[in-house]
Amino acid sequence: MAATFTDITKLVHEPIDPVALAAYVRANGDGAIVIFDGFVRDHSKSRRTLYLEYEAYEPMALAKIEEIAAHLHEKFPIHRLAVVHRLGRLEIGETSVYIAVSAAHRAAAFDACRYAIDTLKRTVPIWKKEYFEDGSVWADGELPPVPSATSALKPAS
Amino acid sequence: MAATFTDITKLVHEPIDPVALAAYVRANGDGAIVIFDGFVRDHSKSRRTLYLEYEAYEPMALAKIEEIAAHLHEKFPIHRLAVVHRLGRLEIGETSVYIAVSAAHRAAAFDACRYAIDTLKRTVPIWKKEYFEDGSVWADGELPPVPSATSALKPAS
Amino acid sequence: MPPVSQSIRVKVLFFGRLKEIAARSQDSIDLAAESNIESLFAYYASRHPELQQYRSSLVASCNREFAPWNTVLHAGDEVAFLPPVSGG
Amino acid sequence: MPPVSQSIRVKVLFFGRLKEIAARSQDSIDLAAESNIESLFAYYASRHPELQQYRSSLVASCNREFAPWNTVLHAGDEVAFLPPVSGG
C-alpha cells in the first residue's frame, strides 16, 4: 500500500520520452523494471496505416489512469509507476502508451504492468482513429464496465 | 516459428545499453514491446550490498540463452528478441540482465518476456556473488532440471 | 409525487464517432427535473437519428464516472456519451 | 565383458563456490574407460572433502548439456560441476 505520490500519470500531446520515464521509476532499492511500450503499427487488418489520431475525455481519462495507479499499489508490491498516454496525431512507430513499473521482485512488476495496460485499454476513455490511403475509421474498442443500475442510483435530491 | 537470426543473444562484460536494444527489437510491423530490466539492488536479505560479481560457464550459458530464444519463437507469436546478461563486477543500480521482446500484440510479448527471464534464472549457468561490508556469499540459486538418468544414457561407444 | 417544479441545466460531451454524428463536441441543455441519462440520449437521437444505432454500444458517464442509463441528473452535471474505448 | 583396455582424458570445469573449494577453475584428468560423472566427482571429493557436502545441490554437464550423474565419459569430454544457478 505504498503512497502513490511518486507515480507519473500523464496525458501528453508531444512525443513520449521512454528513457526519462524508465530512469524515473528506477531506484536502488528495486531489482526489476518491467516496461510496456505500445506504438503505432504500420498496418491494421491488412490495410496500410498512414497515421493515427488519439483523442480523450481528458479529465476523466487522467482520473481513470490515476485510479489504475492507486489500484496497482494496493494489489501488487511495487515501487514506482509511470503511465503515460499520448494524444493527437501519431506517426508509424511512435509510442502511444508507455508503462514502466519498478519493484523489488519481478513477478510483481510483470503482473502490475500487464494489469495496467489491460485495464487502461478497457476502461480509460481514449479513442483511436486510423487513417488509411482511402479513408479513416474509428478503431474497434472495448465497452467499459459500468456500475449496475440499481447500485448506482443516486439518492433523491 | 519465425527465424531467430535477427535476435540478439549476448553475454557482455561492459555496461548494457538498453536504448540500443529497445530500438533494435522495434519494427514498424509491431505494436508492442515488453522489456524486463533486472539491476543490482542495494540490499539482500536486509544486508547492505556493496557490489556484485557475476560469473558464467560462458559457452554453455550462451548456448542456453540461444535455446531460450529459439523456444520463445516456437511458443509465442513474437517478432524480435534481445536477451543480454552482463558478467563481471556490477555496481548498485547497474543492469545485470535486459530482455526486450517485440510482437504485433501485447499478450505474446508479455508471455515471452516473462518466460525468458523465468527460464534464464532457472537454467542458464550464471552465478552471482554478493559482496557486503563484512564478507561475500554466493547467492542462493536454483538447481537446473537435468534429463533423467535412464533417458540420457549414452549408447556404448 | 411532487410536481416537476423546475428545469436543470447539464453539460453534455460527445466523443469519437458520436462527436461526428452530433456535429459537436459539447452542448449545454436545459432538462426537466428528474430527467435521466437515457432520456437525454433520446433527445439527441431524435435530432440525429444515426445516433440511435449506437445506443447499445455506448456507455455514459456522469461527472467523470461511468454511470448507468437510469442515472437521474442534477443541475450542473457533466454527462458524456462514450463509444467503446480504444486507447493503448 | 571386455577388459578395460585404455584410459580416457577429460576436461573438468568448476564454477562458483566449487571453484573456490577445488582451488581451480579447470583440470584435465585421465580416467579409466567407462568412468562416469559420479566417479569423477568422487575423485575430486576424495581430494577436497568439503566438496562432498555439495553433492546433493549440484548438477553436472557434459559437453555443455546438463547430464545425469551416471553419464559414461568418453575421451575429450568436457565435464562441469555447476552449483545452483543465480543469474538474472
Coordinates of C-alpha atoms in Angstrom, one line a residue:
Chain A
M1 CA 0.0 0.0 0.0
A2 CA 2.8 2.4 -0.9
A3 CA 2.0 6.0 -1.4
T4 CA 1.4 6.9 -5.0
F5 CA 2.6 10.5 -4.9
T6 CA 5.8 9.5 -6.6
D7 CA 4.0 8.0 -9.6
I8 CA 3.9 9.7 -13.0
T9 CA 0.4 9.6 -14.6
K10 CA 0.1 11.8 -17.6
L11 CA -1.6 12.5 -20.9
V12 CA 0.7 14.3 -23.3
H13 CA 0.4 15.9 -26.7
E14 CA 4.1 15.6 -27.6
P15 CA 6.4 12.6 -28.1
I16 CA 6.9 10.4 -25.0
D17 CA 10.5 10.1 -23.7
P18 CA 11.0 6.5 -22.6
V19 CA 14.5 6.9 -21.4
A20 CA 13.4 9.6 -18.8
L21 CA 10.5 7.5 -17.6
A22 CA 12.4 4.3 -17.2
A23 CA 15.1 6.3 -15.3
Y24 CA 12.4 7.9 -13.1
V25 CA 10.9 4.6 -11.9
R26 CA 14.4 3.1 -11.2
A27 CA 15.7 3.2 -7.6
N28 CA 18.5 1.4 -5.9
G29 CA 16.2 -0.5 -3.6
D30 CA 14.5 -2.1 -6.5
G31 CA 15.7 -5.0 -8.6
A32 CA 13.4 -5.1 -11.5
I33 CA 11.6 -2.9 -14.0
V34 CA 9.0 -4.1 -16.5
I35 CA 8.1 -1.8 -19.3
F36 CA 5.3 -1.9 -21.8
D37 CA 5.8 0.3 -24.9
G38 CA 2.8 0.4 -27.3
F39 CA 3.5 2.1 -30.6
V40 CA 1.8 2.7 -33.9
R41 CA 1.8 -0.3 -36.3
D42 CA 2.1 0.2 -40.0
H43 CA -1.0 -1.8 -40.7
S44 CA -4.4 -2.7 -39.3
K45 CA -6.3 -5.7 -40.5
S46 CA -4.1 -5.9 -43.6
R47 CA -4.6 -2.3 -44.6
R48 CA -1.6 0.1 -44.6
T49 CA -1.9 2.7 -41.9
L50 CA -0.8 6.2 -42.6
Y51 CA -1.0 7.6 -39.1
L52 CA -3.3 7.6 -36.1
E53 CA -5.1 10.2 -34.1
Y54 CA -5.9 9.7 -30.4
E55 CA -8.5 11.8 -28.6
A56 CA -9.5 11.5 -25.0
Y57 CA -12.1 12.8 -22.5
E58 CA -9.0 14.2 -20.8
P59 CA -10.0 14.9 -17.2
M60 CA -11.8 11.6 -16.9
A61 CA -9.1 9.7 -18.7
L62 CA -6.5 11.1 -16.4
A63 CA -8.6 10.3 -13.3
K64 CA -9.0 6.7 -14.6
I65 CA -5.3 6.4 -15.1
E66 CA -4.7 7.6 -11.6
E67 CA -7.3 5.1 -10.3
I68 CA -5.3 2.4 -12.1
A69 CA -2.1 3.5 -10.5
A70 CA -3.6 3.6 -7.0
H71 CA -5.1 0.2 -7.5
L72 CA -1.8 -1.3 -8.6
H73 CA -0.2 -0.2 -5.4
E74 CA -2.9 -1.9 -3.4
K75 CA -2.8 -5.0 -5.4
F76 CA 1.0 -5.6 -6.0
P77 CA 4.2 -4.9 -4.0
I78 CA 5.6 -2.4 -6.5
H79 CA 7.6 0.7 -6.0
R80 CA 7.1 3.3 -8.7
L81 CA 4.9 3.5 -11.7
A82 CA 4.9 5.7 -14.8
V83 CA 1.8 5.5 -17.1
V84 CA 1.8 8.0 -20.0
H85 CA -0.6 8.1 -22.9
R86 CA 0.0 10.4 -25.9
L87 CA -2.9 12.1 -27.7
G88 CA -3.2 13.8 -31.1
R89 CA -1.6 12.7 -34.3
L90 CA 1.0 9.9 -34.1
E91 CA 3.1 8.6 -37.0
I92 CA 4.0 5.0 -37.6
G93 CA 6.4 3.7 -35.0
E94 CA 5.7 6.4 -32.4
T95 CA 4.9 5.4 -28.9
S96 CA 1.2 5.9 -27.9
V97 CA 1.4 4.4 -24.4
Y98 CA 4.3 3.7 -22.1
I99 CA 4.1 2.0 -18.8
A100 CA 7.1 1.3 -16.5
V101 CA 6.8 -0.4 -13.1
S102 CA 9.6 -0.9 -10.7
A103 CA 9.6 -3.5 -7.9
A104 CA 11.9 -5.4 -5.6
H105 CA 10.9 -8.6 -7.4
R106 CA 10.0 -9.3 -11.0
A107 CA 6.7 -11.1 -10.5
A108 CA 5.0 -8.1 -9.1
A109 CA 6.5 -5.8 -11.8
F110 CA 5.2 -8.1 -14.6
D111 CA 1.8 -8.6 -13.0
A112 CA 1.3 -4.9 -12.4
C113 CA 2.5 -3.8 -15.8
R114 CA 0.2 -6.2 -17.6
Y115 CA -2.7 -5.3 -15.3
A116 CA -2.1 -1.6 -16.0
I117 CA -2.2 -1.9 -19.8
D118 CA -5.1 -4.4 -19.8
T119 CA -7.2 -2.1 -17.5
L120 CA -6.2 1.0 -19.4
K121 CA -7.4 -0.4 -22.7
R122 CA -10.7 -1.5 -21.2
T123 CA -11.6 1.5 -19.0
V124 CA -9.8 4.7 -19.9
P125 CA -11.9 7.0 -22.2
I126 CA -9.4 7.4 -25.1
W127 CA -10.2 6.8 -28.8
K128 CA -8.1 6.0 -31.7
K129 CA -8.9 6.9 -35.3
E130 CA -6.9 5.1 -38.0
Y131 CA -6.1 6.9 -41.2
F132 CA -5.6 4.9 -44.4
E133 CA -5.0 5.8 -48.0
D134 CA -8.7 5.6 -48.8
G135 CA -10.2 6.9 -45.6
S136 CA -10.3 6.7 -41.9
V137 CA -12.1 4.6 -39.3
W138 CA -12.6 4.7 -35.5
A139 CA -10.8 1.6 -34.2
D140 CA -12.9 -1.1 -32.7
G141 CA -12.8 -0.8 -28.9
E142 CA -14.0 -2.2 -25.7
L143 CA -17.1 -1.1 -23.8
P144 CA -16.0 -0.2 -20.2
P145 CA -17.9 -1.9 -17.4
V146 CA -20.5 0.4 -15.9
P147 CA -21.8 0.0 -12.3
S148 CA -25.2 -1.7 -12.4
A149 CA -28.3 0.5 -12.5
T150 CA -29.6 -0.5 -9.1
S151 CA -26.4 0.1 -7.1
A152 CA -25.6 3.4 -8.8
L153 CA -29.0 5.0 -8.3
K154 CA -28.4 8.4 -6.7
P155 CA -30.3 9.3 -3.6
A156 CA -33.2 11.7 -4.4
S157 CA -32.0 15.3 -4.1
Chain B
M1 CA 8.1 -20.3 -36.0
A2 CA 10.0 -17.2 -37.1
A3 CA 13.7 -17.5 -37.8
T4 CA 15.8 -16.4 -34.9
F5 CA 18.7 -15.0 -36.9
T6 CA 17.6 -11.4 -36.1
D7 CA 17.7 -12.0 -32.3
I8 CA 20.4 -10.5 -30.1
T9 CA 21.6 -13.1 -27.5
K10 CA 24.8 -12.0 -25.7
L11 CA 26.9 -12.2 -22.6
V12 CA 28.8 -8.9 -22.1
H13 CA 31.5 -7.7 -19.8
E14 CA 30.6 -4.0 -20.2
P15 CA 27.5 -2.0 -19.3
I16 CA 24.3 -2.9 -21.2
D17 CA 22.8 -0.2 -23.5
P18 CA 19.1 -0.5 -23.0
V19 CA 18.2 2.2 -25.5
A20 CA 20.0 0.5 -28.3
L21 CA 18.5 -2.9 -27.5
A22 CA 14.9 -1.5 -27.3
A23 CA 15.4 0.3 -30.6
Y24 CA 16.8 -2.9 -32.2
V25 CA 13.7 -5.0 -31.4
R26 CA 11.3 -2.3 -32.6
A27 CA 9.9 -2.5 -36.1
N28 CA 7.0 -0.8 -37.8
G29 CA 5.1 -4.0 -38.2
D30 CA 5.0 -4.5 -34.4
G31 CA 2.7 -2.8 -32.0
A32 CA 4.2 -3.7 -28.6
I33 CA 7.4 -4.2 -26.8
V34 CA 7.8 -5.7 -23.4
I35 CA 11.0 -5.1 -21.5
F36 CA 12.5 -6.7 -18.4
D37 CA 15.4 -4.8 -16.9
G38 CA 17.0 -6.5 -13.9
F39 CA 19.5 -4.5 -11.9
V40 CA 21.6 -4.6 -8.8
R41 CA 19.6 -3.9 -5.6
D42 CA 21.3 -2.1 -2.8
H43 CA 20.4 -4.8 -0.3
S44 CA 20.0 -8.5 0.1
K45 CA 18.1 -10.0 2.9
S46 CA 18.4 -6.8 4.9
R47 CA 22.2 -6.5 4.4
R48 CA 23.6 -3.6 2.5
T49 CA 25.1 -4.8 -0.7
L50 CA 28.3 -3.1 -1.9
Y51 CA 28.5 -4.7 -5.4
L52 CA 28.0 -8.0 -7.2
E53 CA 30.1 -10.2 -9.3
Y54 CA 28.6 -12.5 -12.0
E55 CA 30.5 -15.4 -13.5
A56 CA 29.3 -17.8 -16.1
Y57 CA 30.2 -21.0 -17.9
E58 CA 30.2 -18.8 -20.9
P59 CA 29.9 -21.1 -23.9
M60 CA 27.2 -23.2 -22.2
A61 CA 25.4 -20.1 -20.9
L62 CA 25.3 -18.5 -24.3
A63 CA 24.0 -21.8 -25.8
K64 CA 21.3 -21.9 -23.2
I65 CA 20.2 -18.3 -23.9
E66 CA 20.1 -19.2 -27.6
E67 CA 17.9 -22.2 -26.8
I68 CA 15.6 -20.0 -24.8
A69 CA 15.3 -17.6 -27.8
A70 CA 14.6 -20.3 -30.2
H71 CA 12.0 -21.8 -27.9
L72 CA 10.3 -18.4 -27.5
H73 CA 9.8 -18.1 -31.2
E74 CA 8.2 -21.6 -31.3
K75 CA 6.0 -20.9 -28.4
F76 CA 4.8 -17.3 -28.9
P77 CA 4.0 -15.2 -31.9
I78 CA 6.7 -12.7 -31.3
H79 CA 8.9 -10.7 -33.7
R80 CA 12.4 -9.9 -32.3
L81 CA 14.1 -10.6 -29.1
A82 CA 17.1 -9.3 -27.3
V83 CA 18.5 -11.2 -24.3
V84 CA 21.7 -9.8 -22.8
H85 CA 23.3 -10.7 -19.5
R86 CA 26.3 -8.9 -18.1
L87 CA 29.2 -10.6 -16.3
G88 CA 31.9 -9.3 -14.0
R89 CA 31.7 -6.7 -11.3
L90 CA 28.4 -4.7 -11.2
E91 CA 27.7 -1.7 -9.0
I92 CA 24.4 -0.9 -7.3
G93 CA 21.7 0.1 -9.8
E94 CA 23.5 -1.3 -12.9
T95 CA 21.6 -3.6 -15.2
S96 CA 22.6 -7.3 -15.0
V97 CA 20.0 -8.7 -17.4
Y98 CA 18.0 -7.0 -20.1
I99 CA 15.3 -8.7 -22.1
A100 CA 13.2 -6.9 -24.8
V101 CA 10.6 -8.7 -26.9
S102 CA 8.6 -7.1 -29.8
A103 CA 5.3 -8.5 -31.1
A104 CA 2.2 -7.5 -33.0
H105 CA 0.2 -7.9 -29.9
R106 CA 0.9 -7.4 -26.2
A107 CA -0.1 -10.8 -24.8
A108 CA 2.6 -12.6 -26.7
A109 CA 5.2 -10.0 -25.8
F110 CA 4.4 -10.2 -22.0
D111 CA 4.2 -14.0 -22.0
A112 CA 7.5 -14.4 -23.9
C113 CA 9.4 -11.8 -21.8
R114 CA 8.3 -13.4 -18.6
Y115 CA 9.0 -16.9 -19.9
A116 CA 12.5 -15.8 -20.9
I117 CA 13.6 -14.4 -17.6
D118 CA 12.0 -17.2 -15.6
T119 CA 13.8 -19.8 -17.8
L120 CA 17.0 -17.9 -17.7
K121 CA 17.1 -17.8 -14.0
R122 CA 16.4 -21.5 -13.7
T123 CA 18.6 -22.9 -16.5
V124 CA 21.4 -20.7 -17.6
P125 CA 24.8 -21.4 -15.8
I126 CA 25.5 -18.0 -14.4
W127 CA 26.4 -17.3 -10.7
K128 CA 26.1 -14.2 -8.6
K129 CA 28.4 -13.4 -5.7
E130 CA 27.2 -10.7 -3.3
Y131 CA 29.7 -8.5 -1.6
F132 CA 28.8 -7.0 1.8
E133 CA 30.8 -4.8 4.2
D134 CA 31.7 -7.9 6.2
G135 CA 32.2 -10.5 3.5
S136 CA 30.8 -12.1 0.5
V137 CA 28.4 -15.0 -0.3
W138 CA 27.4 -16.9 -3.4
A139 CA 23.7 -16.1 -3.9
D140 CA 21.1 -18.9 -3.4
G141 CA 20.1 -20.2 -6.7
E142 CA 18.0 -22.8 -8.5
L143 CA 19.1 -26.2 -9.5
P144 CA 18.5 -26.6 -13.2
P145 CA 16.4 -29.6 -14.3
V146 CA 18.6 -32.4 -15.7
P147 CA 17.4 -35.1 -18.0
S148 CA 16.7 -38.3 -16.2
A149 CA 19.5 -40.9 -15.9
T150 CA 17.7 -43.6 -17.9
S151 CA 16.8 -41.5 -20.9
A152 CA 20.2 -39.8 -21.1
L153 CA 22.4 -42.9 -21.0
K154 CA 24.7 -42.7 -24.0
P155 CA 24.9 -45.7 -26.3
A156 CA 28.1 -47.7 -25.7
S157 CA 30.9 -46.4 -27.8
Chain C
M1 CA -45.2 12.7 -6.1
P2 CA -44.3 16.3 -6.1
P3 CA -44.9 18.2 -9.4
V4 CA -41.9 18.9 -11.5
S5 CA -41.1 22.4 -10.5
Q6 CA -38.1 23.5 -12.4
S7 CA -35.7 22.7 -15.2
I8 CA -32.0 21.8 -14.7
R9 CA -29.1 22.7 -16.9
V10 CA -26.5 20.0 -17.7
K11 CA -23.3 19.9 -19.8
V12 CA -23.1 17.2 -22.5
L13 CA -20.0 15.9 -24.2
F14 CA -19.6 13.7 -27.3
F15 CA -16.6 11.7 -28.2
G16 CA -15.3 9.7 -31.1
R17 CA -17.8 9.0 -33.8
L18 CA -20.6 10.4 -31.7
K19 CA -19.0 13.8 -31.9
E20 CA -19.0 13.5 -35.7
I21 CA -22.7 12.4 -35.8
A22 CA -23.8 15.1 -33.4
A23 CA -21.6 17.5 -35.2
R24 CA -20.5 19.0 -31.9
S25 CA -18.1 18.0 -29.1
Q26 CA -20.2 19.6 -26.3
D27 CA -23.6 21.1 -25.6
S28 CA -25.4 22.7 -22.7
I29 CA -29.0 21.8 -22.3
D30 CA -32.0 22.5 -20.0
L31 CA -33.9 19.4 -19.0
A32 CA -37.0 18.7 -16.9
A33 CA -36.0 17.9 -13.4
E34 CA -35.8 14.1 -12.8
S35 CA -34.5 13.5 -16.3
N36 CA -32.1 10.7 -16.6
I37 CA -29.3 9.9 -19.0
E38 CA -31.5 7.6 -21.1
S39 CA -33.9 10.5 -21.8
L40 CA -31.1 12.9 -22.5
F41 CA -29.7 10.5 -25.1
A42 CA -33.2 10.0 -26.6
Y43 CA -33.4 13.8 -27.1
Y44 CA -30.2 13.8 -29.1
A45 CA -31.2 10.7 -31.0
S46 CA -34.4 12.4 -32.1
R47 CA -32.3 15.2 -33.6
H48 CA -29.6 12.9 -35.0
P49 CA -31.3 9.6 -35.8
E50 CA -28.0 7.9 -36.7
L51 CA -27.1 8.1 -33.1
Q52 CA -29.8 5.6 -32.2
Q53 CA -27.9 2.7 -33.8
Y54 CA -25.0 3.2 -31.5
R55 CA -27.1 3.2 -28.3
S56 CA -26.3 -0.4 -27.5
S57 CA -22.6 0.1 -28.0
L58 CA -22.2 3.1 -25.9
V59 CA -21.6 3.9 -22.2
A60 CA -22.3 7.1 -20.4
S61 CA -20.6 8.9 -17.7
C62 CA -21.9 11.4 -15.2
N63 CA -19.4 13.8 -13.6
R64 CA -16.5 11.7 -15.0
E65 CA -17.6 8.4 -13.6
F66 CA -19.2 5.7 -15.7
A67 CA -22.9 5.8 -14.9
P68 CA -25.9 3.6 -15.7
W69 CA -28.5 4.9 -18.2
N70 CA -31.1 5.4 -15.5
T71 CA -29.0 7.8 -13.5
V72 CA -31.1 10.8 -12.6
L73 CA -29.5 14.1 -13.5
H74 CA -29.0 17.2 -11.4
A75 CA -28.2 20.8 -12.3
G76 CA -24.6 21.2 -13.2
D77 CA -23.9 17.6 -14.0
E78 CA -21.5 16.8 -16.8
V79 CA -22.7 13.9 -18.9
A80 CA -20.6 12.3 -21.6
F81 CA -21.5 9.7 -24.3
L82 CA -18.6 7.3 -24.8
P83 CA -18.1 4.9 -27.6
P84 CA -16.1 1.7 -26.9
V85 CA -12.6 2.9 -25.8
S86 CA -9.6 2.1 -27.9
G87 CA -6.6 3.7 -26.2
G88 CA -3.3 1.9 -25.7
Chain D
M1 CA 32.6 -58.1 -20.5
P2 CA 35.7 -56.8 -22.3
P3 CA 38.6 -55.8 -20.1
V4 CA 39.2 -52.1 -19.6
S5 CA 41.8 -51.5 -22.1
Q6 CA 42.7 -47.9 -22.0
S7 CA 42.3 -44.6 -20.1
I8 CA 40.5 -41.5 -21.4
R9 CA 41.4 -37.9 -20.8
V10 CA 38.6 -35.4 -20.0
K11 CA 38.4 -31.7 -19.2
V12 CA 36.8 -30.7 -15.9
L13 CA 35.4 -27.3 -15.0
F14 CA 34.5 -25.9 -11.6
F15 CA 32.2 -22.9 -11.0
G16 CA 31.1 -20.7 -8.2
R17 CA 31.9 -22.0 -4.7
L18 CA 33.1 -25.3 -6.2
K19 CA 35.9 -23.4 -7.9
E20 CA 36.9 -21.9 -4.6
I21 CA 36.9 -25.3 -2.8
A22 CA 38.7 -27.1 -5.6
A23 CA 41.1 -24.2 -5.8
R24 CA 41.0 -24.4 -9.5
S25 CA 38.6 -23.4 -12.3
Q26 CA 39.6 -26.3 -14.6
D27 CA 41.5 -29.5 -14.7
S28 CA 42.5 -32.2 -17.2
I29 CA 42.4 -35.7 -15.9
D30 CA 42.9 -39.3 -17.2
L31 CA 40.2 -41.7 -16.2
A32 CA 39.6 -45.4 -16.6
A33 CA 37.4 -46.1 -19.6
E34 CA 33.7 -46.5 -18.6
S35 CA 34.1 -43.9 -15.8
N36 CA 31.1 -41.8 -15.3
I37 CA 30.4 -38.3 -13.9
E38 CA 29.7 -39.7 -10.4
S39 CA 33.0 -41.4 -10.1
L40 CA 34.8 -38.3 -11.5
F41 CA 33.1 -36.2 -8.7
A42 CA 34.1 -38.8 -6.1
Y43 CA 37.7 -38.5 -7.2
Y44 CA 37.6 -34.7 -6.5
A45 CA 35.7 -35.2 -3.3
S46 CA 38.4 -37.5 -2.0
R47 CA 40.9 -34.8 -2.6
H48 CA 38.7 -31.9 -1.4
P49 CA 36.4 -33.4 1.3
E50 CA 34.4 -30.2 1.6
L51 CA 33.1 -30.9 -1.9
Q52 CA 31.1 -33.9 -0.7
Q53 CA 28.6 -31.8 1.2
Y54 CA 27.6 -30.0 -2.0
R55 CA 27.0 -33.2 -4.0
S56 CA 23.2 -33.1 -3.5
S57 CA 22.9 -29.5 -4.5
L58 CA 24.9 -29.7 -7.7
V59 CA 24.2 -30.6 -11.3
A60 CA 26.7 -31.7 -13.8
S61 CA 27.1 -31.0 -17.5
C62 CA 28.8 -33.0 -20.2
N63 CA 29.8 -31.2 -23.4
R64 CA 27.7 -28.1 -22.3
E65 CA 24.5 -30.0 -21.8
F66 CA 23.1 -30.9 -18.4
A67 CA 23.9 -34.5 -17.8
P68 CA 22.8 -37.2 -15.3
W69 CA 25.4 -38.4 -12.8
N70 CA 25.7 -41.9 -14.4
T71 CA 26.7 -40.4 -17.8
V72 CA 29.6 -42.5 -19.1
L73 CA 32.5 -40.4 -20.2
H74 CA 34.5 -40.5 -23.4
A75 CA 37.9 -39.1 -24.4
G76 CA 37.7 -35.4 -25.0
D77 CA 34.5 -34.8 -23.0
E78 CA 34.2 -31.5 -21.2
V79 CA 32.5 -32.1 -17.8
A80 CA 31.5 -29.2 -15.5
F81 CA 30.2 -29.2 -11.9
L82 CA 27.5 -26.5 -11.5
P83 CA 26.1 -25.1 -8.3
P84 CA 22.5 -23.8 -8.3
V85 CA 22.4 -21.1 -10.9
S86 CA 21.7 -17.5 -9.8
G87 CA 21.8 -15.3 -12.9
G88 CA 19.3 -12.6 -13.7

